[in-house]
GROMACS .gro file of N, CA and C in nm:
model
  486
    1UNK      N    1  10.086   8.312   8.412
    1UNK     CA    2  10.149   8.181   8.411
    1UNK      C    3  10.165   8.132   8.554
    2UNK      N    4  10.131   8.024   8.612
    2UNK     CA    5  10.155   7.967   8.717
    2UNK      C    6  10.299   7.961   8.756
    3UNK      N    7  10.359   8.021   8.866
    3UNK     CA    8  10.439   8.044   8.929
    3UNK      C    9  10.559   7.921   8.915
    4UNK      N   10  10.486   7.792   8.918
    4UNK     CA   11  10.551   7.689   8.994
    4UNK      C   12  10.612   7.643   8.783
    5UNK      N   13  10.535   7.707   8.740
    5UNK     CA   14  10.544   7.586   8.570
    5UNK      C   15  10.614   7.726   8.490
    6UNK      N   16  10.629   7.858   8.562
    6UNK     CA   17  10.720   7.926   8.535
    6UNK      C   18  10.884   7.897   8.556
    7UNK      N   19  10.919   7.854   8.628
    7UNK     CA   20  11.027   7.824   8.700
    7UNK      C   21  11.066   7.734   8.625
    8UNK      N   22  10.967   7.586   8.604
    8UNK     CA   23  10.994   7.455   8.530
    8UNK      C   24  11.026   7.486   8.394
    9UNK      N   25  11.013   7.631   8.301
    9UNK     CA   26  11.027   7.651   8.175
    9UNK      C   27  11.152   7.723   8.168
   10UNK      N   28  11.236   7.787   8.277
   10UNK     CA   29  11.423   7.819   8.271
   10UNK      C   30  11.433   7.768   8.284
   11UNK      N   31  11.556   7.759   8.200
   11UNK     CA   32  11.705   7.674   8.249
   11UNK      C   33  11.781   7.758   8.378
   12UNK      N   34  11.822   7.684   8.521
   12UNK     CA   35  11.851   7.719   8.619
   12UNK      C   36  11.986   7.673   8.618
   13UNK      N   37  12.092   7.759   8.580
   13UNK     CA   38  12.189   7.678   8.600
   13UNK      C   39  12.237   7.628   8.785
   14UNK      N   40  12.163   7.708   8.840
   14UNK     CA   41  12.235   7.727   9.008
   14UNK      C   42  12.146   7.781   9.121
   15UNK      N   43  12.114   7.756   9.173
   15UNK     CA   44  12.016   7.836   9.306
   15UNK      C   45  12.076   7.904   9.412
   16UNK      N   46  11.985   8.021   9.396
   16UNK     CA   47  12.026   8.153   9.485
   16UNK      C   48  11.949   8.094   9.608
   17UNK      N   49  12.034   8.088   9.760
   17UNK     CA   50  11.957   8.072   9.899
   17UNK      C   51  11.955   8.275   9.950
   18UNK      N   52  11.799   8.191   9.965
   18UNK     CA   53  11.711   8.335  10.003
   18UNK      C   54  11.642   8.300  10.153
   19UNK      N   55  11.745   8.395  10.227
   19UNK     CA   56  11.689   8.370  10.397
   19UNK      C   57  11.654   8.511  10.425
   20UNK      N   58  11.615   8.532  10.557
   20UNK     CA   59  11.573   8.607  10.632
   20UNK      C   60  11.632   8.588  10.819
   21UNK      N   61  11.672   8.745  10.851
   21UNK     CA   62  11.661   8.709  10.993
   21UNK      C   63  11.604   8.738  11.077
   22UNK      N   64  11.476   8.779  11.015
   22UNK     CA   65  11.348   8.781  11.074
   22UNK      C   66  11.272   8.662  11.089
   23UNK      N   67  11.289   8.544  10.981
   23UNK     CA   68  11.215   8.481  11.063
   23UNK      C   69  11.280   8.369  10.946
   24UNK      N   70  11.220   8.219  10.979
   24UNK     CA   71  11.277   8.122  10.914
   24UNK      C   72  11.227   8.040  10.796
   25UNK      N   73  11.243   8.002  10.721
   25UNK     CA   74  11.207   7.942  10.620
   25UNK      C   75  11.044   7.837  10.631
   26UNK      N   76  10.918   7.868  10.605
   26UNK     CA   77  10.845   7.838  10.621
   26UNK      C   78  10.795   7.830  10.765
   27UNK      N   79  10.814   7.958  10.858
   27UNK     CA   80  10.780   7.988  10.948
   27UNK      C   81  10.705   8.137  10.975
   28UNK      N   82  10.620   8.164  11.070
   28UNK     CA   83  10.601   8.281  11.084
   28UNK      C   84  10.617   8.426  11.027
   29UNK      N   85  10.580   8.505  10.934
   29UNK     CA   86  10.626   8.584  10.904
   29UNK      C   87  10.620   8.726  11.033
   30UNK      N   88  10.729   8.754  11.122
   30UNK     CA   89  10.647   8.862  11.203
   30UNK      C   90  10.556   9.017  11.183
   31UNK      N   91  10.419   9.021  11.247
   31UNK     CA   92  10.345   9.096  11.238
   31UNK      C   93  10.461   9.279  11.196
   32UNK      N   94  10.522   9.277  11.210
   32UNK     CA   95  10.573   9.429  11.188
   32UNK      C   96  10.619   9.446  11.012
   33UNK      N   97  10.632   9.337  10.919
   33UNK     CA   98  10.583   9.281  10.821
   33UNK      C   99  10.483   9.301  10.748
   34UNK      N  100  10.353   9.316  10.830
   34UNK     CA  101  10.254   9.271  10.767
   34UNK      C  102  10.139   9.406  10.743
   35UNK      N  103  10.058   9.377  10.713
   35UNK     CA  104   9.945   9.472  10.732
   35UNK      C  105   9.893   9.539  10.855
   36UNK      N  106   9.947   9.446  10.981
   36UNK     CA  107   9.879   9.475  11.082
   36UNK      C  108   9.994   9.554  11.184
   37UNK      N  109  10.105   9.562  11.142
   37UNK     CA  110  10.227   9.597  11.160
   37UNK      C  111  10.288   9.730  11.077
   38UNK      N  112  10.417   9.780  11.084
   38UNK     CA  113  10.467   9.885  11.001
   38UNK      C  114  10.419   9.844  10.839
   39UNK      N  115  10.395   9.765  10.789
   39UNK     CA  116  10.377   9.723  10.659
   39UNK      C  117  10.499   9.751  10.591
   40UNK      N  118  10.625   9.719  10.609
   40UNK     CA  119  10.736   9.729  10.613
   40UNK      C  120  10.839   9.605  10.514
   41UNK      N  121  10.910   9.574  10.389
   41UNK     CA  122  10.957   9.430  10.346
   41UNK      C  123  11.070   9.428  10.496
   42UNK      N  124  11.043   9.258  10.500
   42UNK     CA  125  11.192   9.204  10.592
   42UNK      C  126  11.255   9.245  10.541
   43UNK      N  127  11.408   9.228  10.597
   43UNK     CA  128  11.538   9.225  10.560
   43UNK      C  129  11.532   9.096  10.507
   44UNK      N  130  11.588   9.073  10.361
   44UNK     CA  131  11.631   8.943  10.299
   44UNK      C  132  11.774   8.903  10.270
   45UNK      N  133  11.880   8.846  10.292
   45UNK     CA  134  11.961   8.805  10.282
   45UNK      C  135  11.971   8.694  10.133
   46UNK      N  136  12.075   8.715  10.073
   46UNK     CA  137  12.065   8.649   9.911
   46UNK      C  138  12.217   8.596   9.900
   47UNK      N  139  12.227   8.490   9.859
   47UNK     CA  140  12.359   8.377   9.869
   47UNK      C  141  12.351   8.331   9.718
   48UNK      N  142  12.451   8.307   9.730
   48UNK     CA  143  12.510   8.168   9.558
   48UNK      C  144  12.478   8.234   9.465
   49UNK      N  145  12.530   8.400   9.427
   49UNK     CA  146  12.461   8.465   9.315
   49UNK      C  147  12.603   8.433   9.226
   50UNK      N  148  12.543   8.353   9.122
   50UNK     CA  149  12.633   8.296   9.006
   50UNK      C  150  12.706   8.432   8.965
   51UNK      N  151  12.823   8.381   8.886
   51UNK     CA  152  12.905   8.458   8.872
   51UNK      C  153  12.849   8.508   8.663
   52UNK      N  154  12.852   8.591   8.666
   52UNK     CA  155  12.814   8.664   8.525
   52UNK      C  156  12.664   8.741   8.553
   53UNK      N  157  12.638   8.683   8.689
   53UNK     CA  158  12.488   8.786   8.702
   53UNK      C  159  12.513   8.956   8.680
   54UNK      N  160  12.419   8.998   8.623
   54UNK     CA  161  12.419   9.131   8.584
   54UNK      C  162  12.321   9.223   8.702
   55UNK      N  163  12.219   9.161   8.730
   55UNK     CA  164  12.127   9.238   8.840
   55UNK      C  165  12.019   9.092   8.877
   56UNK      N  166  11.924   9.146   8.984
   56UNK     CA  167  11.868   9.021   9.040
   56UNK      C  168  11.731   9.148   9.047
   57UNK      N  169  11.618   9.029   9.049
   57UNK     CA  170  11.448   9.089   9.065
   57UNK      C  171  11.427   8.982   9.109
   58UNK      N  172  11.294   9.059   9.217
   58UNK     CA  173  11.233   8.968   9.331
   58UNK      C  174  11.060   9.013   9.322
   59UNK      N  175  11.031   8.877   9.288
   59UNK     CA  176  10.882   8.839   9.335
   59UNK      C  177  10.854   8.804   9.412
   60UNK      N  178  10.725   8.860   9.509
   60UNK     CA  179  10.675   8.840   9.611
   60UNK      C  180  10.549   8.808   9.619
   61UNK      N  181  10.482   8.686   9.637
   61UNK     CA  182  10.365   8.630   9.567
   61UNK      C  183  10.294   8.529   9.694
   62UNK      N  184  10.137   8.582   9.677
   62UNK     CA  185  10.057   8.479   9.843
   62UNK      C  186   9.939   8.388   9.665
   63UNK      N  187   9.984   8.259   9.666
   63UNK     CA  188   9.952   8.189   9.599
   63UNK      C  189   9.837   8.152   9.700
   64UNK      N  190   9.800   8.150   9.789
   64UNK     CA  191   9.678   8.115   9.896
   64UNK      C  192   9.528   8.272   9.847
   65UNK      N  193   9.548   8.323   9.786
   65UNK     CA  194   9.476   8.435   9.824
   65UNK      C  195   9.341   8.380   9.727
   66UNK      N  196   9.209   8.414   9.805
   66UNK     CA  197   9.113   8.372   9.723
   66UNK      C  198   9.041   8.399   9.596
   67UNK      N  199   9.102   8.538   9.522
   67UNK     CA  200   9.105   8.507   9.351
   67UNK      C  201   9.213   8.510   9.329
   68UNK      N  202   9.306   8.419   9.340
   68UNK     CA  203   9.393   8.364   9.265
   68UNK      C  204   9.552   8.429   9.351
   69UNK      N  205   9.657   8.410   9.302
   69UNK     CA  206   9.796   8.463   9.356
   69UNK      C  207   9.786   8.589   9.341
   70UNK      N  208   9.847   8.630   9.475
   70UNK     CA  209   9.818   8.825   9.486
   70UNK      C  210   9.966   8.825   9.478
   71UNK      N  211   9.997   8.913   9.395
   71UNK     CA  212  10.165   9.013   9.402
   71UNK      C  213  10.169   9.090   9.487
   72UNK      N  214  10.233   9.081   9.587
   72UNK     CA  215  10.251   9.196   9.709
   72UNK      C  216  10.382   9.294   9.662
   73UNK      N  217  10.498   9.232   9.575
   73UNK     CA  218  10.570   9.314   9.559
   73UNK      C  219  10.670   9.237   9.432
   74UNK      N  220  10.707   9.357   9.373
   74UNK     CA  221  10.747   9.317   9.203
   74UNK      C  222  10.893   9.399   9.198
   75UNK      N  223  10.999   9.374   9.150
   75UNK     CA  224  11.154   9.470   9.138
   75UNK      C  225  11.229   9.349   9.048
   76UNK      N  226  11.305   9.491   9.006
   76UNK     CA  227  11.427   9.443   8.935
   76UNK      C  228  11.504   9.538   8.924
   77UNK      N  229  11.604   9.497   8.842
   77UNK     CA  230  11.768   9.548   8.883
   77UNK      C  231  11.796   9.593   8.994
   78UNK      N  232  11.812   9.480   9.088
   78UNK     CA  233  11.857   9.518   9.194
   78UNK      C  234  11.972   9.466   9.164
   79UNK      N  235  12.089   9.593   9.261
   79UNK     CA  236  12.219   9.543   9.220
   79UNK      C  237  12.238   9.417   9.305
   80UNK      N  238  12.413   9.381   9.266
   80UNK     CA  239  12.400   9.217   9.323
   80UNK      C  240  12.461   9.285   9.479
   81UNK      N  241  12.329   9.229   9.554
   81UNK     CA  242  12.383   9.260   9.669
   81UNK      C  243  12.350   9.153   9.772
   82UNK      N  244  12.408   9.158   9.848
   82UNK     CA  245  12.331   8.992   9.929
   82UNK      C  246  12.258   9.039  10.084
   83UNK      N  247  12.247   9.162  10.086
   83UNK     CA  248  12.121   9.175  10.221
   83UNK      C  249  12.042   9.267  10.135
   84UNK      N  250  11.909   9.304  10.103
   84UNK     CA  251  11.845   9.369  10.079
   84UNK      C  252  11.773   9.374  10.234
   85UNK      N  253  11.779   9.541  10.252
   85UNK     CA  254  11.738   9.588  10.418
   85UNK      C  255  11.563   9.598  10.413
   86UNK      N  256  11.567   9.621  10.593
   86UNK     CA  257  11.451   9.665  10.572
   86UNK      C  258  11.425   9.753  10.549
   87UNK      N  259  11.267   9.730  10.496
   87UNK     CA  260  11.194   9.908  10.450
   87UNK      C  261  11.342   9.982  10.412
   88UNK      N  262  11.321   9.880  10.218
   88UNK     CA  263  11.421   9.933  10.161
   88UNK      C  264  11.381   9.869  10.057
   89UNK      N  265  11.402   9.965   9.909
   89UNK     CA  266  11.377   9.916   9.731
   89UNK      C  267  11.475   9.944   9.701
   90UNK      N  268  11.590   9.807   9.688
   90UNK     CA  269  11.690   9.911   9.584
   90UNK      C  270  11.694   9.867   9.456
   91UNK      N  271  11.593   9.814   9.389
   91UNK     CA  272  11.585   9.799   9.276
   91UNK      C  273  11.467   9.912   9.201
   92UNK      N  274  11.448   9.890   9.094
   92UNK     CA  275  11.318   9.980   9.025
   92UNK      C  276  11.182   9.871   9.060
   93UNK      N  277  11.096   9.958   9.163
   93UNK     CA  278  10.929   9.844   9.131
   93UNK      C  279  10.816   9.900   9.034
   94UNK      N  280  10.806   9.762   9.053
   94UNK     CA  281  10.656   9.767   8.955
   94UNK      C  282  10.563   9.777   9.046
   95UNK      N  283  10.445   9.737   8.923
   95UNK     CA  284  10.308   9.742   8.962
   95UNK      C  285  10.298   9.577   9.119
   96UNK      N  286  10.198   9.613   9.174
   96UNK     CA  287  10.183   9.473   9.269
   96UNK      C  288  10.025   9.458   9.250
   97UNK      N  289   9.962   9.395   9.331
   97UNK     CA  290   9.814   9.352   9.281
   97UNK      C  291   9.727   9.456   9.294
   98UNK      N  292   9.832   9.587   9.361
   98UNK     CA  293   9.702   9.696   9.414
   98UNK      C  294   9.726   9.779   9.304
   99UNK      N  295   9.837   9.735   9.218
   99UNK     CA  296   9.875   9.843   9.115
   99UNK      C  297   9.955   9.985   9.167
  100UNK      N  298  10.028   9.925   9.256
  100UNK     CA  299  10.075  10.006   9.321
  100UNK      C  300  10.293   9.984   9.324
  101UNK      N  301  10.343  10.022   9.292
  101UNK     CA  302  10.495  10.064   9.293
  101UNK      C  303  10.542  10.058   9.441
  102UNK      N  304  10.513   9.956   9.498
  102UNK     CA  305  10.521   9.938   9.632
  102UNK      C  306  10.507   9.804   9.681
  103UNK      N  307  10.632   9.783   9.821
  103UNK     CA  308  10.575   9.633   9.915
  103UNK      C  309  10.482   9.645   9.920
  104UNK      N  310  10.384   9.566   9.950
  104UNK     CA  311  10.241   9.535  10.030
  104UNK      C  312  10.252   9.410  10.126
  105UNK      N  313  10.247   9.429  10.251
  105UNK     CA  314  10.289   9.327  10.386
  105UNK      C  315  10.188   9.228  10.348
  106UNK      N  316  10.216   9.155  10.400
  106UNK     CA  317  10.084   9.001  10.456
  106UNK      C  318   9.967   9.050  10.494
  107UNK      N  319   9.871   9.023  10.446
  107UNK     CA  320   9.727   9.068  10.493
  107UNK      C  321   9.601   8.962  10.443
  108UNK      N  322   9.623   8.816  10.461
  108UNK     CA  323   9.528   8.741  10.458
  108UNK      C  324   9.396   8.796  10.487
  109UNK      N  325   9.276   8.751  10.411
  109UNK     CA  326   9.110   8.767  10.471
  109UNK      C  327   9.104   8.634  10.560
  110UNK      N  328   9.226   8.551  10.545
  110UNK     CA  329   9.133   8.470  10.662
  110UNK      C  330   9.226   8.336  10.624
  111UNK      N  331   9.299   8.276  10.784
  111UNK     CA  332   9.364   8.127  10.764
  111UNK      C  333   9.501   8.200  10.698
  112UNK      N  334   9.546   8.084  10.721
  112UNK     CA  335   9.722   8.108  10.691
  112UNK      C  336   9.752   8.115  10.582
  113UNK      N  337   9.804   8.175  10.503
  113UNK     CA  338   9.872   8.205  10.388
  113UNK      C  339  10.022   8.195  10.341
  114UNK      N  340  10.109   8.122  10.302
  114UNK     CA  341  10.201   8.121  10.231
  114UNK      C  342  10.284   8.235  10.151
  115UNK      N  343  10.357   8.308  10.156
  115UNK     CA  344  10.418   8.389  10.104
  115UNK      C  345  10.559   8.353  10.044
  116UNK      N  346  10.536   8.398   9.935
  116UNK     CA  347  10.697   8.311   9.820
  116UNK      C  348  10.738   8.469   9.761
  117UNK      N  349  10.901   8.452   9.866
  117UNK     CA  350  11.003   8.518   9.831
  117UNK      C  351  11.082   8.498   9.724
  118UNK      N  352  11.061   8.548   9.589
  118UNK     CA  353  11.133   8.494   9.524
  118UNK      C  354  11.249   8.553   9.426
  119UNK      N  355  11.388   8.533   9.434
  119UNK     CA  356  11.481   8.612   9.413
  119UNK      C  357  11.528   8.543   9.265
  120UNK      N  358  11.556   8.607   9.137
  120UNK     CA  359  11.649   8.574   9.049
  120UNK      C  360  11.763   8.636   8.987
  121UNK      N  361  11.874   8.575   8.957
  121UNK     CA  362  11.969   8.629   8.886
  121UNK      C  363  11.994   8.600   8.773
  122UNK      N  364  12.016   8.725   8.705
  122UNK     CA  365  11.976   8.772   8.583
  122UNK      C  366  12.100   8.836   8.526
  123UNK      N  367  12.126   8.772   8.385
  123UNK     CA  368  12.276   8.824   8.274
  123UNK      C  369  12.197   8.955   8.203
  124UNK      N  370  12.146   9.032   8.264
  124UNK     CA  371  12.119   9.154   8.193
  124UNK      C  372  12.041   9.244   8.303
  125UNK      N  373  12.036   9.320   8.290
  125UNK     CA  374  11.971   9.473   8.333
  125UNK      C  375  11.858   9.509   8.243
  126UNK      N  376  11.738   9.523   8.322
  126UNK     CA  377  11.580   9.503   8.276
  126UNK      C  378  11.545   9.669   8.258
  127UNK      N  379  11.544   9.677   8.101
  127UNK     CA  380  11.451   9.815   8.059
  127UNK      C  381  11.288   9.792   8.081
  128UNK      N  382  11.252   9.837   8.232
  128UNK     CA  383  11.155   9.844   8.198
  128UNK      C  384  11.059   9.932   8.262
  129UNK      N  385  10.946   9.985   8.204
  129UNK     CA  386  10.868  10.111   8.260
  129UNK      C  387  10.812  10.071   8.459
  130UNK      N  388  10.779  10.196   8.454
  130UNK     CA  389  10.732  10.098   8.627
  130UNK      C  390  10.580  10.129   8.628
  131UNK      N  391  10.550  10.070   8.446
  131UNK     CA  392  10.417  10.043   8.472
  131UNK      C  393  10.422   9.834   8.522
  132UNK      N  394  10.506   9.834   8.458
  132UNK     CA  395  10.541   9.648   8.420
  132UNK      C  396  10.484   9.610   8.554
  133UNK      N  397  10.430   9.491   8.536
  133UNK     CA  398  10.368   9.432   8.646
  133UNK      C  399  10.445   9.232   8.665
  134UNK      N  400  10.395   9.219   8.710
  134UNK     CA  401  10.490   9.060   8.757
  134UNK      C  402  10.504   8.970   8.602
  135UNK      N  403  10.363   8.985   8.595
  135UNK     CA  404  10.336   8.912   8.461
  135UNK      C  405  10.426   8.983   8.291
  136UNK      N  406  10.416   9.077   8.288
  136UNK     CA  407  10.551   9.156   8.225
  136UNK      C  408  10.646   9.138   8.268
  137UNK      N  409  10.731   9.118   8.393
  137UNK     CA  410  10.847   9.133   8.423
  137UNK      C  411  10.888   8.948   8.429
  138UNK      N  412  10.822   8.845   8.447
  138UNK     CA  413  10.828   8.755   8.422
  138UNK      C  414  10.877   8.659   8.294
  139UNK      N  415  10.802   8.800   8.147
  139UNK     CA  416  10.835   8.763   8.050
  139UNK      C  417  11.006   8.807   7.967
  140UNK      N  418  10.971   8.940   8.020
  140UNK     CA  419  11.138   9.013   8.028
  140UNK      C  420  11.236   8.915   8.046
  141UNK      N  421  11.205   8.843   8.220
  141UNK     CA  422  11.335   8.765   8.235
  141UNK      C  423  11.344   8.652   8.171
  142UNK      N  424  11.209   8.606   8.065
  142UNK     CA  425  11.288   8.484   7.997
  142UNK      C  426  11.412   8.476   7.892
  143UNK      N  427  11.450   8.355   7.973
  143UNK     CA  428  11.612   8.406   7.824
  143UNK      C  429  11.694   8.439   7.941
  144UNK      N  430  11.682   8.483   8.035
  144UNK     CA  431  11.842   8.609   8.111
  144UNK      C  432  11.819   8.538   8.263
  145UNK      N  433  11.725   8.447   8.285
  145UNK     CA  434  11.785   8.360   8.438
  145UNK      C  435  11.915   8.258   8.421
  146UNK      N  436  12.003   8.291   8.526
  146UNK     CA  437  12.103   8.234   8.548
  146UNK      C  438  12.063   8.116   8.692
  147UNK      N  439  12.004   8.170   8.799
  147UNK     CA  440  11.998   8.126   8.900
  147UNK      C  441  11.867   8.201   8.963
  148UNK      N  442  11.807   8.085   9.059
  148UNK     CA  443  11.643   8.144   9.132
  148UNK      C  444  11.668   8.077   9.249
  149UNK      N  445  11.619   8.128   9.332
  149UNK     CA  446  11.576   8.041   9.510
  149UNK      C  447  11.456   8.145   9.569
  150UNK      N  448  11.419   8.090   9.662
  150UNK     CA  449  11.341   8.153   9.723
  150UNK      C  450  11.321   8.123   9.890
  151UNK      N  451  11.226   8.198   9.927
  151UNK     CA  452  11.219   8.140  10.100
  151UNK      C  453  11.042   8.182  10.152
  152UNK      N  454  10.984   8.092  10.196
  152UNK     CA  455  10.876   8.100  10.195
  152UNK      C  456  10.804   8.110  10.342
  153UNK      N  457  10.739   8.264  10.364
  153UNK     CA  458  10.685   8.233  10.537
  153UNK      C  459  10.532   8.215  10.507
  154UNK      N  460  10.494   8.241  10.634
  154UNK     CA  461  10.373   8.237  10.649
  154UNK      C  462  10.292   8.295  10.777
  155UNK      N  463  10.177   8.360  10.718
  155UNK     CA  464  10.108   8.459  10.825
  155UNK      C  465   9.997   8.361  10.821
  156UNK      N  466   9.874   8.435  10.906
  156UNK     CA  467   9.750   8.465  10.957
  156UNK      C  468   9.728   8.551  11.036
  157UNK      N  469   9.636   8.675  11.023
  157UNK     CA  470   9.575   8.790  11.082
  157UNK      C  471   9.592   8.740  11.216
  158UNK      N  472   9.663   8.786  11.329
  158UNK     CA  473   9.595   8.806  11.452
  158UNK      C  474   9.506   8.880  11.502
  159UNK      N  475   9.485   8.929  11.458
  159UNK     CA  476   9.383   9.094  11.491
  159UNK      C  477   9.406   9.179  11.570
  160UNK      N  478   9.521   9.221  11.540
  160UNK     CA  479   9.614   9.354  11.596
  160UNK      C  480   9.598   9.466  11.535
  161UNK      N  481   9.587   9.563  11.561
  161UNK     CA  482   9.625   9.665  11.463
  161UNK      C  483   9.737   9.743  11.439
  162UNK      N  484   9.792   9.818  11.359
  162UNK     CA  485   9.931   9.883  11.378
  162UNK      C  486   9.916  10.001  11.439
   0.00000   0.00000   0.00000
């Protein structure tokens, strides 16, 4: 399901602000981040988590990638906490595009890419295997969003290596 006409099909009662102090809202994501770097998630910071939320899951999605939106990173039940650290899961992950139970940093083939942080809060706690992948865990949360935000950077390869 398209990301953007996912969102348009909850009811939102409230939006969660999803920052970083690594870097700023449609700015730079820094290389220690990325593929070319520790391959490491930022530290995310999470605000306005409605009151009756039960746990929050975060999608991490490069809608720029050339077959189609790559999942770099998939979780849920994370407790309600409002910094998730770096090079840190404290929720259960899923599968991501490599099929892998793991972040996967920024790693464009080429030109800048967009990356959508995306955090929701959720009136229930998600049974689910850690085979579930975005597209499973997407369907789980219909019905149980209370509140979504997100924060969106953006890379391109310098050609560094880590």
């Amino acid at each position: 399901m398209n990301p953007i006409l996912f969102l348009l099909t909850i009811t939102v009662q409230s939006i969660i602000t999803v920052k970083s102090p690594a870097f700023k809202a449609d700015e730079n994501i820094p290389v220690k981040y990325t593929c070319e770097g520790a391959n490491i998630n930022p530290p995310l910071l999470i605000g306005d988590i409605p009151k009756g939320a039960k746990s929050l899951a975060l999608i991490l999605e490069d809608p720029d990638a050339p077959k189609g939106t790559f999942d770099h990173w998939v979780m849920w039940n994370i407790p309600l906490i409002e910094k998730i650290e770096e090079n840190s899961a404290p929720g259960k992950e899923g599968k991501n595009g490599m099929m892998k139970n793991k972040y996967i940093g920024p790693c464009p083939p080429s030109g800048t890419h967009h990356y959508h942080f995306r955090v929701y809060a959720l009136d229930t706690r998600l049974d689910l295997s850690e085979s579930t992948d975005k597209k499973a865990l997407q369907k789980a949360m219909e019905g149980h969003i209370l509140a979504a935000g997100e924060l969106v950077g953006l890379y391109k390869k310098t050609g560094t290596a880590k």
